[in-house]
Coordinates of C-alpha atoms and ligand atoms in Angstrom, one line a residue:
M1 CA 12.8 75.7 68.4
S2 CA 10.1 77.3 66.4
L3 CA 12.4 79.3 65.3
S4 CA 14.2 76.7 64.1
H5 CA 11.3 75.6 63.4
R6 CA 10.2 77.7 61.2
H7 CA 13.7 78.3 59.3
R8 CA 13.8 75.0 57.9
T9 CA 10.2 75.6 56.6
D10 CA 11.1 78.9 55.6
P11 CA 10.1 79.2 51.8
Q12 CA 13.2 80.8 50.7
S13 CA 15.7 78.4 52.5
A14 CA 13.5 75.2 51.0
P15 CA 14.9 75.9 46.9
V16 CA 17.8 75.3 47.7
V17 CA 17.6 72.1 49.6
R18 CA 15.1 71.3 46.4
R19 CA 18.2 72.6 44.0
R20 CA 21.1 70.3 45.2
Q21 CA 18.3 67.2 45.1
D22 CA 16.9 67.9 41.4
G23 CA 20.6 68.4 40.6
Y24 CA 21.2 65.2 42.1
V25 CA 19.0 63.7 40.8
M26 CA 19.7 64.6 36.8
T27 CA 23.7 64.1 38.2
V28 CA 22.2 60.4 39.2
F29 CA 19.4 60.4 36.1
G30 CA 22.0 61.6 33.6
L31 CA 25.0 59.0 34.8
M32 CA 22.4 56.5 34.6
L33 CA 19.7 57.3 31.5
V34 CA 22.8 55.4 28.7
P35 CA 23.2 52.4 30.7
L36 CA 18.8 52.6 31.1
L37 CA 18.9 53.5 28.0
L38 CA 21.2 50.9 27.1
M39 CA 18.7 48.1 29.5
A40 CA 15.7 49.5 27.7
G41 CA 16.7 48.6 24.2
L42 CA 18.6 45.7 25.6
A43 CA 15.3 44.4 26.2
V44 CA 14.0 45.7 22.9
D45 CA 16.2 43.5 21.4
V46 CA 15.9 40.6 23.1
G47 CA 12.5 40.5 22.7
Y48 CA 13.3 40.5 19.5
W49 CA 15.6 37.3 19.6
Y50 CA 13.3 36.2 21.6
N51 CA 10.5 36.3 18.9
R52 CA 12.6 35.4 16.4
A53 CA 13.9 32.4 18.4
S54 CA 10.7 31.0 18.4
D55 CA 9.8 32.5 14.5
I56 CA 12.6 29.9 13.6
Q57 CA 11.4 27.2 16.2
K58 CA 8.2 27.1 14.8
A59 CA 9.8 26.9 11.1
A60 CA 11.6 23.8 12.2
D61 CA 9.3 22.4 13.4
A62 CA 7.1 22.0 10.9
A63 CA 10.0 21.9 8.6
S64 CA 11.0 18.3 10.7
L65 CA 7.0 17.2 10.5
A66 CA 7.0 17.1 7.2
G67 CA 9.4 16.2 6.1
V68 CA 10.0 13.3 8.3
V69 CA 7.7 11.3 6.5
W70 CA 10.1 11.1 3.7
L71 CA 12.0 8.6 5.3
P72 CA 13.9 7.1 4.1
D73 CA 14.4 8.5 1.4
M74 CA 16.3 11.6 2.4
V75 CA 17.0 13.5 -0.8
K76 CA 13.1 13.9 -0.4
A77 CA 12.5 14.1 3.0
A78 CA 15.6 17.1 2.4
S79 CA 13.5 18.5 0.2
V80 CA 10.2 18.2 2.0
A81 CA 11.6 19.9 5.0
K82 CA 14.0 22.8 3.6
D83 CA 10.6 24.4 1.1
V84 CA 7.9 24.2 4.1
A85 CA 10.9 26.4 5.4
A86 CA 11.4 28.6 3.2
R87 CA 6.9 28.9 3.3
N88 CA 7.4 29.6 7.1
G89 CA 9.8 32.5 5.3
F90 CA 13.7 30.6 6.5
D91 CA 14.4 29.9 2.6
D92 CA 17.8 28.4 2.9
A93 CA 18.3 29.8 -0.8
A94 CA 19.3 33.8 0.7
A95 CA 22.3 34.4 2.3
N96 CA 21.2 34.9 5.8
I97 CA 19.6 31.3 6.3
V98 CA 21.0 28.0 6.6
V99 CA 18.8 25.5 6.8
S100 CA 20.4 22.0 7.2
V101 CA 18.3 18.4 6.8
T102 CA 19.8 15.4 8.4
R103 CA 18.8 12.3 9.4
S104 CA 19.3 11.3 13.3
A105 CA 21.8 8.7 13.8
K106 CA 19.8 7.4 16.4
S107 CA 16.5 6.6 14.5
P108 CA 16.1 6.3 10.9
R109 CA 12.4 6.6 11.2
R110 CA 14.1 10.4 13.0
L111 CA 14.6 13.6 10.8
K112 CA 16.8 16.6 12.1
V113 CA 16.5 19.9 10.8
L114 CA 18.4 22.4 11.9
I115 CA 17.1 26.2 11.1
T116 CA 20.5 29.4 11.4
D117 CA 19.9 33.3 10.8
T118 CA 23.7 34.4 10.8
T119 CA 22.6 37.6 10.6
V120 CA 19.9 38.2 13.7
G121 CA 20.0 42.1 13.6
S122 CA 19.0 44.8 16.6
F123 CA 17.5 47.7 17.7
F124 CA 20.0 49.3 19.7
Y125 CA 22.9 45.9 20.8
K126 CA 24.0 46.9 17.4
N127 CA 24.2 51.0 17.3
L128 CA 26.7 50.6 19.9
G129 CA 28.6 48.5 18.8
G130 CA 27.5 45.1 18.9
R131 CA 27.3 42.6 15.0
N132 CA 24.4 41.0 14.4
I133 CA 23.5 37.5 16.7
G134 CA 23.3 33.9 14.9
L135 CA 19.8 31.7 15.9
S136 CA 19.5 28.4 15.8
R137 CA 16.9 26.7 16.3
T138 CA 17.1 21.9 15.7
S139 CA 13.8 20.2 15.5
F140 CA 13.4 16.6 15.9
A141 CA 10.7 14.7 14.6
E142 CA 9.7 11.0 14.2
F143 CA 7.3 9.1 12.5
V144 CA 6.7 5.9 13.6
T145 CA 6.0 3.1 11.0
P146 CA 2.9 0.3 11.2
V147 CA 4.7 -1.9 13.3
P148 CA 5.6 -4.7 11.5
M149 CA 4.2 -8.1 11.9
G150 CA 4.6 -11.9 11.7
S151 CA 8.5 -12.6 9.6
P152 CA 11.4 -10.6 10.2
R153 CA 12.7 -12.9 7.2
N154 CA 11.2 -12.5 2.9
Y155 CA 8.5 -15.1 3.8
F156 CA 5.6 -15.2 5.7
G157 CA 3.1 -18.0 5.9
T158 CA 4.8 -20.8 5.0
G159 CA 3.7 -23.3 7.7
P160 CA 5.9 -26.7 7.8
L161 CA 7.1 -25.9 4.2
L162 CA 10.9 -24.8 5.5
T163 CA 12.5 -28.0 7.2
G164 CA 14.4 -26.9 9.0
N165 CA 13.4 -22.7 10.1
Q166 CA 9.2 -23.6 9.7
E167 CA 6.9 -20.8 11.0
L168 CA 4.3 -22.8 11.8
L169 CA 2.2 -20.5 10.4
Y170 CA 0.0 -19.8 7.7
Q171 CA -1.3 -17.0 6.7
S172 CA -5.2 -17.3 6.4
V173 CA -8.4 -15.6 4.3
N174 CA -11.8 -16.8 6.4
P175 CA -14.5 -16.5 3.2
Y176 CA -16.9 -13.7 4.3
C177 CA -19.9 -15.1 4.9
T178 CA -18.0 -17.5 7.8
S179 CA -18.2 -16.1 10.7
K180 CA -15.7 -14.0 12.8
V181 CA -15.8 -16.6 15.9
N182 CA -13.5 -18.7 13.5
G183 CA -11.0 -16.3 13.9
D184 CA -10.6 -13.9 11.3
R185 CA -11.4 -10.7 12.4
H186 CA -11.1 -8.6 9.0
Q187 CA -12.4 -10.5 6.1
S188 CA -15.4 -11.8 7.9
G189 CA -18.7 -10.4 6.8
H190 CA -20.8 -11.3 9.7
Y191 CA -20.6 -12.6 13.2
D192 CA -22.7 -15.3 14.5
P193 CA -20.7 -17.0 18.0
L194 CA -23.4 -19.8 17.0
N195 CA -21.6 -21.2 14.0
A196 CA -18.7 -22.0 16.0
D197 CA -20.2 -25.2 16.6
G198 CA -21.2 -26.4 13.4
S199 CA -25.0 -24.7 13.0
T200 CA -26.2 -23.6 10.4
L201 CA -25.1 -19.4 10.0
S202 CA -28.4 -18.0 10.6
S203 CA -27.2 -14.3 8.4
C204 CA -24.9 -13.7 6.1
P205 CA -25.9 -10.1 4.9
A206 CA -24.0 -8.4 1.4
A207 CA -23.0 -4.6 4.1
P208 CA -21.0 -6.5 6.5
S209 CA -21.8 -6.9 10.3
N210 CA -18.9 -6.7 11.2
T211 CA -18.2 -3.8 12.5
D212 CA -14.1 -4.5 12.0
H213 CA -14.6 -5.8 9.1
R214 CA -11.5 -4.1 5.9
T215 CA -12.8 -3.5 2.9
G216 CA -8.7 -3.6 1.1
G217 CA -8.4 -6.9 3.3
Y218 CA -4.6 -7.7 4.6
E219 CA -2.2 -5.5 3.8
L220 CA 1.6 -6.6 3.9
Y221 CA 4.7 -5.1 2.4
I222 CA 7.4 -5.9 0.9
D223 CA 10.7 -3.5 1.1
A224 CA 12.3 -3.7 -2.4
K225 CA 15.7 -2.3 -1.2
A226 CA 18.5 -0.3 -2.8
G227 CA 21.3 -2.4 -4.7
R228 CA 19.0 -5.0 -4.9
P229 CA 21.3 -8.0 -6.9
S230 CA 18.1 -9.8 -9.5
A231 CA 14.4 -8.6 -9.6
I232 CA 12.4 -9.8 -6.6
Q233 CA 9.3 -12.6 -7.2
V234 CA 6.4 -12.7 -5.5
R235 CA 5.3 -16.7 -5.2
L236 CA 2.0 -16.5 -3.3
Y237 CA 1.8 -20.5 -1.7
D238 CA -1.6 -22.1 -2.1
P239 CA -3.3 -18.9 -3.1
R240 CA -6.5 -20.3 -3.9
Y241 CA -9.2 -21.5 -1.8
N242 CA -9.6 -25.4 -2.4
E243 CA -9.2 -28.3 0.0
S244 CA -8.6 -31.1 -2.3
P245 CA -5.6 -32.4 -2.5
V246 CA -2.9 -32.6 -5.1
E247 CA -1.3 -35.6 -6.3
P248 CA -0.7 -38.2 -5.6
T249 CA -4.5 -38.2 -4.2
P250 CA -4.5 -40.3 -0.7
P251 CA -5.6 -43.7 -1.3
A252 CA -9.2 -43.3 0.4
G253 CA -8.9 -45.6 3.6
S254 CA -4.9 -46.0 3.5
P255 CA -4.1 -45.7 7.0
S256 CA -1.1 -43.7 5.9
V257 CA -1.5 -41.5 3.8
A258 CA 0.9 -40.3 0.5
A259 CA 1.7 -37.1 -0.6
D260 CA 4.5 -34.7 -1.6
E261 CA 3.1 -32.2 -0.5
P262 CA 2.9 -31.0 3.6
C263 CA 1.1 -32.8 5.9
R264 CA -0.4 -31.3 8.5
Y265 CA -2.9 -31.3 11.5
V266 CA -6.8 -30.2 10.4
T267 CA -9.3 -29.1 13.3
R268 CA -12.3 -30.9 10.6
W269 CA -16.2 -31.7 11.3
Q270 CA -16.6 -35.6 12.7
S271 CA -19.5 -37.3 12.2
F272 CA -19.9 -40.5 14.5
A273 CA -24.0 -42.3 15.1
T274 CA -26.6 -40.7 17.8
D275 CA -25.0 -43.3 20.3
L276 CA -21.6 -43.2 18.6
G277 CA -21.4 -46.5 17.8
S278 CA -20.4 -46.6 14.9
V279 CA -19.1 -44.3 12.8
Q280 CA -21.2 -43.1 10.1
V281 CA -19.2 -42.3 6.6
V282 CA -20.3 -39.4 4.6
A283 CA -19.4 -39.8 1.3
G284 CA -16.3 -38.4 -0.1
P285 CA -12.9 -39.0 0.5
I286 CA -11.9 -40.8 4.0
Y287 CA -8.6 -41.0 6.1
Y288 CA -7.2 -42.7 9.1
W289 CA -6.3 -41.2 12.0
N290 CA -5.2 -42.9 15.3
G291 CA -7.1 -46.2 13.8
S292 CA -10.5 -44.2 13.4
A293 CA -12.0 -43.0 10.3
Y294 CA -12.8 -39.2 10.3
V295 CA -15.4 -38.3 7.4
Y296 CA -15.0 -34.4 6.1
L297 CA -18.0 -33.2 4.6
P298 CA -17.5 -33.4 0.6
D299 CA -19.5 -30.8 -1.5
G300 CA -23.4 -30.9 -1.2
Q301 CA -23.9 -32.2 1.8
S302 CA -24.8 -30.7 4.9
V303 CA -24.9 -32.1 8.1
S304 CA -27.9 -33.8 9.3
A305 CA -29.1 -34.3 12.2
R306 CA -28.5 -37.9 12.6
Y307 CA -25.0 -37.2 13.5
V308 CA -23.4 -35.9 16.6
V309 CA -20.8 -33.4 15.1
R310 CA -18.2 -32.1 16.8
Q311 CA -15.0 -30.9 15.9
E312 CA -12.0 -33.4 16.0
T313 CA -7.9 -32.4 15.1
V314 CA -7.2 -35.4 12.6
W315 CA -3.6 -35.3 10.5
L316 CA -3.9 -34.6 6.6
C317 CA -1.3 -34.9 4.1
V318 CA -3.9 -32.9 1.4
G319 CA -3.6 -28.3 0.7
P320 CA -3.6 -26.3 4.4
D321 CA -7.0 -24.8 3.7
S322 CA -9.7 -26.0 5.5
K323 CA -13.4 -26.4 4.0
R324 CA -15.7 -27.2 6.3
R325 CA -19.0 -26.5 4.0
S326 CA -19.6 -27.1 0.0
G327 CA -19.2 -23.2 -1.0
N328 CA -16.2 -21.4 -3.1
E329 CA -14.6 -18.2 -3.1
D330 CA -12.2 -16.0 -4.3
Y331 CA -9.4 -14.0 -3.5
T332 CA -7.1 -11.0 -5.4
F333 CA -4.0 -10.5 -3.9
S334 CA -2.0 -7.1 -5.5
L335 CA 0.8 -5.9 -4.7
Y336 CA 0.4 -1.7 -5.2
S337 CA 4.1 -0.1 -5.7
P338 CA 5.6 3.1 -3.5
D339 CA 4.4 7.0 -4.2
N340 CA 4.7 10.2 -3.2
T341 CA 2.5 10.0 -0.1
P342 CA 3.9 7.3 2.4
L343 CA 1.5 8.1 4.6
D344 CA -1.4 7.0 2.5
D345 CA -1.5 3.4 1.4
S346 CA -4.4 3.4 -0.4
D347 CA -3.6 5.8 -3.2
N348 CA -0.4 4.0 -4.3
P349 CA -0.7 2.6 -8.5
L350 CA -1.0 -0.9 -8.9
K351 CA 1.7 -2.9 -10.1
C352 CA 0.2 -6.2 -10.3
S353 CA -2.5 -8.3 -9.6
K354 CA -4.2 -11.6 -10.1
T355 CA -8.1 -13.7 -8.8
F356 CA -7.9 -16.8 -7.6
S357 CA -10.9 -18.9 -8.1
R358 CA -11.1 -22.8 -6.7
D359 CA -9.6 -24.6 -9.8
T360 CA -6.9 -22.1 -10.5
A361 CA -3.9 -23.5 -11.3
F362 CA -1.0 -23.6 -9.7
D363 CA 2.0 -22.5 -12.1
G364 CA 3.8 -26.3 -12.0
Y365 CA 7.2 -25.6 -10.8
T366 CA 8.2 -27.1 -7.2
Y367 CA 9.8 -24.7 -4.2
L368 CA 10.1 -26.3 -1.1
G369 CA 9.1 -29.1 -1.7
S370 CA 5.5 -28.0 -2.7
R371 CA 3.7 -27.0 -5.5
R372 CA 1.3 -25.5 -5.0
W373 CA 2.6 -22.2 -6.1
N374 CA 1.7 -18.8 -8.4
T375 CA 3.6 -16.1 -8.9
L376 CA 2.4 -12.7 -8.7
C377 CA 4.5 -10.5 -10.4
D378 CA 8.6 -9.5 -10.6
I379 CA 9.6 -6.7 -9.0
S380 CA 12.6 -5.9 -11.3
T381 CA 15.4 -3.8 -10.4
S382 CA 14.6 -0.7 -12.5
D383 CA 11.1 -0.3 -10.6
A384 CA 10.5 2.2 -7.2
T385 CA 12.7 0.8 -5.1
G386 CA 10.8 1.1 -1.2
R387 CA 7.6 -0.4 0.4
Y388 CA 5.0 -2.6 -2.0
I389 CA 2.1 -3.2 -0.4
L390 CA 0.9 -6.8 -1.0
R391 CA -2.7 -6.8 -0.7
V392 CA -5.8 -10.1 0.2
K393 CA -8.7 -10.2 0.2
N394 CA -11.7 -12.2 -0.2
A395 CA -14.4 -11.7 -3.7
G396 CA -17.4 -10.4 -0.8
T397 CA -20.3 -13.5 -1.6
T398 CA -22.5 -14.5 0.1
A399 CA -22.8 -17.8 -0.3
N400 CA -23.8 -18.5 3.7
T401 CA -22.4 -22.2 2.2
A402 CA -18.3 -21.1 2.3
D403 CA -17.3 -21.4 5.5
G404 CA -13.8 -22.5 6.4
S405 CA -10.8 -20.9 5.9
N406 CA -8.1 -19.9 3.1
Q407 CA -4.2 -20.1 4.5
W408 CA -1.3 -19.4 1.9
G409 CA 1.9 -17.7 2.2
V410 CA 3.8 -15.3 0.5
V411 CA 7.5 -15.0 -0.3
A412 CA 9.4 -12.9 -1.5
K413 CA 12.8 -14.4 -3.0
Y414 CA 15.7 -12.6 -5.4
A415 CA 15.3 -14.3 -8.7
G416 CA 19.5 -14.9 -9.1
S417 CA 19.8 -16.3 -6.1
T418 CA 20.8 -19.6 -4.8
G419 CA 18.8 -22.5 -3.2
N420 CA 15.5 -21.7 -2.0
G421 CA 16.9 -17.3 -1.4
T422 CA 16.0 -16.9 1.9
C423 CA 17.2 -14.9 3.7
D424 CA 17.0 -12.9 7.4
G425 CA 16.2 -8.9 7.9
R426 CA 17.9 -8.5 10.7
T427 CA 21.3 -10.2 9.9
D428 CA 21.1 -9.6 5.5
T429 CA 20.4 -5.9 4.6
L430 CA 19.4 -6.4 1.5
C431 CA 16.9 -9.3 2.2
P432 CA 13.4 -8.3 0.9
R433 CA 11.6 -8.0 4.2
V434 CA 8.0 -9.7 3.5
Y435 CA 5.8 -8.9 6.6
G436 CA 2.5 -7.8 7.7
K437 CA 0.8 -4.4 8.4
D438 CA -0.9 -3.5 11.0
A439 CA -2.9 -7.5 11.4
I440 CA -2.0 -10.5 10.4
S441 CA -5.1 -12.9 10.1
V442 CA -2.8 -16.5 10.8
F443 CA -3.8 -19.6 11.0
A444 CA -0.9 -21.1 13.2
N445 CA -0.5 -25.3 13.8
T446 CA 2.3 -27.4 14.5
A447 CA 1.9 -30.9 16.3
A448 CA 3.7 -29.8 19.2
S449 CA 2.1 -29.0 22.3
T450 CA 4.5 -25.4 22.0
A451 CA 5.4 -23.2 19.5
S452 CA 6.7 -20.1 19.4
F453 CA 5.4 -17.0 16.4
F454 CA 6.8 -14.2 15.2
L455 CA 4.8 -11.1 16.6
A456 CA 6.3 -7.8 15.8
E457 CA 8.7 -6.1 15.7
I458 CA 10.1 -3.5 18.1
G459 CA 12.7 -1.3 18.5
P460 CA 14.4 1.0 20.7
E461 CA 13.1 4.3 19.6
H462 CA 9.8 2.5 21.5
A463 CA 11.6 2.7 25.5
G464 CA 8.9 4.6 27.4
K465 CA 5.9 3.8 24.9
K466 CA 2.9 1.2 25.3
L467 CA 3.2 -1.4 23.2
K468 CA -0.8 -3.1 21.9
L469 CA -1.5 -5.8 21.4
E470 CA -5.7 -7.0 19.9
L471 CA -5.2 -10.6 20.3
W472 CA -8.9 -11.4 17.9
D473 CA -10.0 -15.2 19.1
P474 CA -7.1 -16.4 20.6
G475 CA -5.7 -20.2 21.8
E476 CA -9.1 -21.3 21.9
G477 CA -8.6 -25.6 23.5
G478 CA -4.7 -24.9 24.6
S479 CA -3.7 -23.8 28.1
T480 CA -1.9 -20.7 27.6
I481 CA -0.3 -18.0 26.3
Q482 CA 2.9 -15.7 26.3
I483 CA 3.6 -12.6 24.7
M484 CA 7.8 -12.6 25.1
K485 CA 10.6 -10.0 24.3
P486 CA 13.3 -10.9 22.7
K487 CA 16.8 -11.0 24.8
G488 CA 19.7 -12.2 23.0
T489 CA 19.9 -13.5 19.3
N490 CA 18.1 -16.2 19.6
S491 CA 16.5 -15.6 22.8
F492 CA 13.2 -14.4 24.4
T493 CA 11.6 -14.2 27.6
P494 CA 8.1 -13.2 28.8
V495 CA 7.0 -10.2 29.9
D496 CA 4.5 -9.3 32.5
F497 CA 1.8 -7.2 29.9
T498 CA -1.9 -5.7 31.5
W499 CA -4.7 -7.2 29.6
K500 CA -8.6 -6.8 29.5
V501 CA -12.1 -7.5 27.5
G502 CA -14.1 -5.4 26.4
T503 CA -15.2 -3.3 29.7
G504 CA -13.8 -6.2 31.9
T505 CA -11.1 -4.9 34.8
P506 CA -7.8 -5.1 33.2
A507 CA -5.4 -7.4 34.9
T508 CA -1.6 -8.1 34.7
T509 CA 0.6 -11.4 34.2
N510 CA 3.1 -12.8 32.1
T511 CA 1.1 -16.0 30.8
L512 CA -2.5 -15.5 30.4
D513 CA -5.0 -19.0 30.8
V514 CA -6.6 -19.4 27.7
T515 CA -7.8 -22.3 29.2
N516 CA -12.1 -23.7 28.5
S517 CA -11.7 -21.5 25.4
V518 CA -12.2 -18.1 27.3
F519 CA -11.2 -16.1 24.1
N520 CA -13.3 -18.0 21.3
G521 CA -14.8 -14.9 19.7
K522 CA -13.8 -12.5 22.1
L523 CA -10.6 -8.9 21.6
V524 CA -8.2 -9.3 23.8
E525 CA -6.4 -7.0 24.2
I526 CA -2.2 -6.1 25.5
T527 CA -1.1 -3.4 26.7
V528 CA 2.4 -3.6 27.1
D529 CA 4.5 -1.4 29.2
L530 CA 7.8 -0.8 27.4
T531 CA 9.2 1.9 29.9
G532 CA 13.3 0.4 29.8
Y533 CA 12.9 -1.6 26.8
A534 CA 16.4 -2.1 25.5
P535 CA 16.0 -5.3 22.9
P536 CA 19.3 -7.1 22.1
A537 CA 21.2 -4.7 19.4
D538 CA 20.7 -7.8 16.2
N539 CA 16.8 -9.1 17.0
E540 CA 14.8 -6.8 17.6
W541 CA 11.7 -9.3 17.1
W542 CA 9.1 -10.2 18.7
Q543 CA 7.3 -13.9 19.6
I544 CA 3.0 -15.7 20.8
R545 CA 4.1 -19.0 23.0
Y546 CA 1.1 -21.0 23.4
T547 CA 1.2 -24.0 24.9
F548 CA -1.6 -26.6 24.3
T549 CA -1.8 -29.0 27.2
S550 CA -3.3 -31.5 24.3
G551 CA -0.1 -31.7 22.6
T552 CA -1.5 -29.7 19.5
V553 CA -1.0 -25.8 19.3
T554 CA -3.9 -25.3 17.1
D555 CA -5.4 -22.1 16.9
R556 CA -7.3 -19.5 13.2
T557 CA -6.6 -15.8 15.0
T558 CA -5.9 -12.6 14.0
W559 CA -3.2 -10.7 15.8
S560 CA -2.5 -6.8 15.9
A561 CA 0.0 -4.6 17.7
R562 CA 0.7 -0.8 17.7
I563 CA 2.6 1.4 19.0
I564 CA 0.1 4.0 21.4
G565 CA 1.2 7.6 20.4
D566 CA 0.9 10.1 17.1
P567 CA 2.3 8.5 14.4
V568 CA 4.0 11.4 13.8
H569 CA 5.1 13.7 16.2
L570 CA 8.1 16.4 17.7
T571 CA 10.4 14.4 19.7
E572 CA 14.1 15.3 21.7
E573 CA 16.5 13.7 22.0
N574 CA 20.0 13.7 24.0
Ligands
CA1 CA1 -12.8 -19.0 17.7
CA2 CA1 0.9 7.2 -1.1
CA3 CA1 -4.9 -21.7 0.2
CA4 CA1 -9.2 -18.6 16.8

């Protein structure tokens, strides 16, 4: 036992075994060396290929992000994308590099960049007889443009002018000194909640105290399409701020006012004697409605303590403006051309501009049954194609008496068109659409007790995201407001939404209760979940629906819409 034990531990016999084992290891190692080397080499190669693919992906991402903002200008988008790819090491001009830039078939605002390196080398694979491999990476970038608002057509703010297709709202910009409580979120200089009852303004600071004030005013876009058949005339309806009627002057004291101007309901101050026994007539025009005499305060007249003053709705056949006090305000309308920096609207070249004072004359032509028109300028067929910016703002006059609202509208019509030249961008690809950019300031007004207005265009590419709506000062005197999504060519259905005011608790509903003017001077923030959203192919426009039990929808308000998320971002496409 000991021998065998000793034998087994015989120092002379051990090397034999060891040699035998060493030989075995050497043999196995020798046998495995090639695959080991191959595997090690492959690991190095795979690592290299991985890094190379990562570099290609990064370059494709950078290229798609840089190019997408130029859509729909595909030539420019491709040029910028390829330039950025080249600067990241993937030059389309190189023999082994292909940079393909195309517009996504699924969204006009999505750019696809495909970068291929056809001859990615290797350290081992090639030496073992392998060939250079090709590596490709794709990137999709999306550019979320501001949500078009207010109108799918080539006009916006024509009130009741278009018989049979009435918008029933005007665009509106209040004088700078009109308190924000009266509905203008971005052009009122200050916010004095007391002013809603007609009290004298307590202040109107030169530097705006309204934190939502926008120095640049409101912005709209006008689409000038490639291949347009003639010049686009940009016509402004009643751009000046002046309530006085155009001829014929409504006959004072007449119960039925005749005028060729559109008649409308207006909210204005009504003065009664303190005992309410008889009507106190203040010097100035008198209009009749429903058998009672109503007056408005003429220039220079201030509200007297002798009167009980309250707001009433009356029917007038004068221009659309509402002037509660004597002050005047100039308004400037400016048109800017498309340029090379599509993400920045502040640097576009000025095409034309006009400032309208109280008595600026209308141009004198009759259009849509009215003579209250001024043509801003034409966009000729040789002018730049793309999105023109129309900017409107008040002059910022700091007279406390400038209190009211300047209603206006715009039509962008082809000079060569027949009839009234109106068109609908949903069915007419060459239609020079006019629409608000991110915020519209409007005066909704109809004799009906229920009315729907075009709110915003939400394309199917926004499915799964969230739509954020903001309604400033909505619905005084009304009952309910609903947000309607498109269901068919011309049909809509209310959506559920979450809403809140300030730091209030969010609530979910499909019908916002606005009774008792609960949102006077307040901002209602609404969020709509677009999960599963799939609009009909021919209608991506949402509406806002008002119901007033009193029988007359009237609201001076500012609406905003945007899609939550980064305006330019990478995305996926299946
Ligand atoms: Ca209000
Ligand atoms: Ca620009
Ligand atoms: Ca006006
Ligand atoms: Ca309002």
